[in-house]
Amino acid sequence: MTYSESGGFHAKVSAKYLDSFKDSYADLGFSLTRSGDWFDLKCDSGTFKSHPPQYMHTYVHKMFGSIPSLHLVKPLSSESRYSQMAITYMLSYILGMLSRYFPTHWIALLSGEKGDEVWPAIHATQRYVYQSFPELVIEFIHDKLDTPSTASE
């Protein structure tokens, strides 16, 4: 992945992951060229500044003992940009609302009575939040503590 004012943005992205939402980036002005199992994703610096790509670390892999890796993900339709910590918090909030305000449905999901088709996704989300959210918060705190203060005293 590279970026410069004159050359713009260039990234080589796995077609396996990008294929399902490549049109989202094409609509934003990115050019995509497929080369085997990879896409070359390019744009000029103006497009990059107005529509920067949305990245996500794969803390999911860390749950299985491997190193997290950086992935390009589909941008939100509202063109809002949220950090991974914010997205993880939103997932946690949704799960909390489901369990608190719809306890009958939550218990039914846990016991396998109904909604079995959504349980694997909910369970994976629950495991992801449990594993990654504390680490994201700790990383955020460490980054803030390591950054020198710029406020005048």
One Martini backbone bead per residue (centre of mass of N, CA, C, O) as a GRO file, in nm:
protein
  153
    1MET     BB    1   0.096   0.037   0.024
    2THR     BB    2   0.039   0.366  -0.122
    3TYR     BB    3   0.131   0.729  -0.082
    4SER     BB    4   0.090   1.036  -0.277
    5GLU     BB    5   0.034   1.335  -0.409
    6SER     BB    6   0.116   1.254  -0.707
    7GLY     BB    7   0.024   0.928  -0.709
    8GLY     BB    8  -0.145   0.853  -0.478
    9PHE     BB    9  -0.332   0.561  -0.448
   10HIS     BB   10  -0.212   0.219  -0.357
   11ALA     BB   11  -0.353  -0.119  -0.370
   12LYS     BB   12  -0.332  -0.462  -0.273
   13VAL     BB   13  -0.619  -0.676  -0.308
   14SER     BB   14  -0.808  -0.925  -0.225
   15ALA     BB   15  -1.060  -1.069  -0.408
   16LYS     BB   16  -1.206  -1.230  -0.189
   17TYR     BB   17  -1.283  -0.957  -0.025
   18LEU     BB   18  -1.358  -0.729  -0.256
   19ASP     BB   19  -1.577  -0.839  -0.458
   20SER     BB   20  -1.851  -0.769  -0.292
   21PHE     BB   21  -1.749  -0.425  -0.277
   22LYS     BB   22  -1.612  -0.281  -0.529
   23ASP     BB   23  -1.835  -0.075  -0.622
   24SER     BB   24  -1.804   0.125  -0.388
   25TYR     BB   25  -1.524   0.231  -0.491
   26ALA     BB   26  -1.599   0.301  -0.782
   27ASP     BB   27  -1.816   0.520  -0.699
   28LEU     BB   28  -1.576   0.704  -0.557
   29GLY     BB   29  -1.316   0.679  -0.790
   30PHE     BB   30  -1.197   0.410  -0.810
   31SER     BB   31  -0.962   0.190  -0.944
   32LEU     BB   32  -1.005  -0.144  -1.088
   33THR     BB   33  -0.769  -0.424  -1.117
   34ARG     BB   34  -0.751  -0.741  -1.228
   35SER     BB   35  -0.499  -0.994  -1.093
   36GLY     BB   36  -0.625  -1.261  -1.040
   37ASP     BB   37  -0.632  -1.259  -0.680
   38TRP     BB   38  -0.617  -0.942  -0.748
   39PHE     BB   39  -0.641  -0.596  -0.666
   40ASP     BB   40  -0.604  -0.278  -0.807
   41LEU     BB   41  -0.608   0.010  -0.608
   42LYS     BB   42  -0.697   0.340  -0.732
   43CYS     BB   43  -0.606   0.697  -0.675
   44ASP     BB   44  -0.619   1.009  -0.626
   45SER     BB   45  -0.566   1.249  -0.388
   46GLY     BB   46  -0.853   1.369  -0.393
   47THR     BB   47  -1.011   1.109  -0.346
   48PHE     BB   48  -0.864   1.026  -0.087
   49LYS     BB   49  -0.950   1.279   0.082
   50SER     BB   50  -1.271   1.244   0.037
   51HIS     BB   51  -1.233   0.896   0.021
   52PRO     BB   52  -1.124   0.714   0.239
   53PRO     BB   53  -1.047   0.424   0.329
   54GLN     BB   54  -1.169   0.142   0.501
   55TYR     BB   55  -1.040   0.002   0.794
   56MET     BB   56  -0.953  -0.333   0.936
   57HIS     BB   57  -0.883  -0.526   1.191
   58THR     BB   58  -0.822  -0.880   1.257
   59TYR     BB   59  -0.915  -0.987   1.559
   60VAL     BB   60  -1.030  -1.260   1.489
   61HIS     BB   61  -0.756  -1.406   1.449
   62LYS     BB   62  -0.659  -1.374   1.745
   63MET     BB   63  -0.854  -1.590   1.864
   64PHE     BB   64  -0.652  -1.816   1.704
   65GLY     BB   65  -0.335  -1.702   1.740
   66SER     BB   66  -0.307  -1.478   1.534
   67ILE     BB   67  -0.223  -1.218   1.345
   68PRO     BB   68  -0.327  -0.928   1.278
   69SER     BB   69  -0.492  -0.773   0.997
   70LEU     BB   70  -0.528  -0.563   0.726
   71HIS     BB   71  -0.842  -0.431   0.599
   72LEU     BB   72  -1.064  -0.375   0.352
   73VAL     BB   73  -1.374  -0.204   0.368
   74LYS     BB   74  -1.683  -0.116   0.354
   75PRO     BB   75  -1.834   0.160   0.320
   76LEU     BB   76  -2.045   0.363   0.447
   77SER     BB   77  -2.335   0.503   0.323
   78SER     BB   78  -2.300   0.783   0.496
   79GLU     BB   79  -1.982   0.849   0.503
   80SER     BB   80  -1.900   0.752   0.761
   81ARG     BB   81  -1.643   0.747   1.023
   82TYR     BB   82  -1.515   0.469   1.205
   83SER     BB   83  -1.379   0.316   1.439
   84GLN     BB   84  -1.319   0.013   1.563
   85MET     BB   85  -1.412   0.082   1.848
   86ALA     BB   86  -1.692   0.195   1.767
   87ILE     BB   87  -1.800  -0.056   1.624
   88THR     BB   88  -1.770  -0.246   1.866
   89TYR     BB   89  -1.956  -0.084   2.052
   90MET     BB   90  -2.210  -0.109   1.877
   91LEU     BB   91  -2.229  -0.414   1.896
   92SER     BB   92  -2.255  -0.421   2.204
   93TYR     BB   93  -2.512  -0.252   2.221
   94ILE     BB   94  -2.696  -0.438   2.058
   95LEU     BB   95  -2.665  -0.685   2.241
   96GLY     BB   96  -2.765  -0.543   2.499
   97MET     BB   97  -3.048  -0.471   2.395
   98LEU     BB   98  -3.141  -0.754   2.333
   99SER     BB   99  -3.101  -0.875   2.626
  100ARG     BB  100  -3.269  -0.655   2.785
  101TYR     BB  101  -3.544  -0.597   2.591
  102PHE     BB  102  -3.526  -0.924   2.477
  103PRO     BB  103  -3.518  -1.191   2.668
  104THR     BB  104  -3.685  -1.405   2.524
  105HIS     BB  105  -3.518  -1.408   2.262
  106TRP     BB  106  -3.243  -1.460   2.390
  107ILE     BB  107  -3.310  -1.732   2.524
  108ALA     BB  108  -3.397  -1.870   2.261
  109LEU     BB  109  -3.121  -1.850   2.127
  110LEU     BB  110  -2.955  -2.002   2.347
  111SER     BB  111  -3.155  -2.270   2.330
  112GLY     BB  112  -3.260  -2.316   2.018
  113GLU     BB  113  -3.566  -2.260   1.947
  114LYS     BB  114  -3.508  -1.984   1.783
  115GLY     BB  115  -3.305  -1.849   1.539
  116ASP     BB  116  -3.062  -2.033   1.443
  117GLU     BB  117  -2.958  -1.867   1.188
  118VAL     BB  118  -2.841  -1.620   1.383
  119TRP     BB  119  -2.657  -1.731   1.607
  120PRO     BB  120  -2.372  -1.745   1.479
  121ALA     BB  121  -2.348  -1.435   1.443
  122ILE     BB  122  -2.394  -1.354   1.738
  123HIS     BB  123  -2.169  -1.525   1.862
  124ALA     BB  124  -1.935  -1.402   1.699
  125THR     BB  125  -1.981  -1.114   1.800
  126GLN     BB  126  -1.944  -1.172   2.099
  127ARG     BB  127  -1.652  -1.278   2.078
  128TYR     BB  128  -1.529  -1.030   1.946
  129VAL     BB  129  -1.593  -0.826   2.169
  130TYR     BB  130  -1.456  -0.979   2.402
  131GLN     BB  131  -1.167  -0.973   2.267
  132SER     BB  132  -1.126  -0.666   2.136
  133PHE     BB  133  -1.224  -0.423   2.309
  134PRO     BB  134  -1.010  -0.414   2.536
  135GLU     BB  135  -0.768  -0.378   2.340
  136LEU     BB  136  -0.859  -0.113   2.209
  137VAL     BB  137  -0.863   0.055   2.468
  138ILE     BB  138  -0.569   0.011   2.550
  139GLU     BB  139  -0.444   0.126   2.293
  140PHE     BB  140  -0.568   0.408   2.323
  141ILE     BB  141  -0.439   0.478   2.594
  142HIS     BB  142  -0.144   0.439   2.509
  143ASP     BB  143  -0.147   0.651   2.284
  144LYS     BB  144  -0.218   0.891   2.470
  145LEU     BB  145   0.031   0.857   2.663
  146ASP     BB  146   0.256   0.870   2.423
  147THR     BB  147   0.144   1.144   2.357
  148PRO     BB  148   0.229   1.449   2.342
  149SER     BB  149   0.151   1.738   2.470
  150THR     BB  150   0.008   2.051   2.311
  151ALA     BB  151  -0.070   2.204   2.544
  152SER     BB  152  -0.076   2.489   2.706
  153GLU     BB  153   0.051   2.592   3.040
   0.00000   0.00000   0.00000
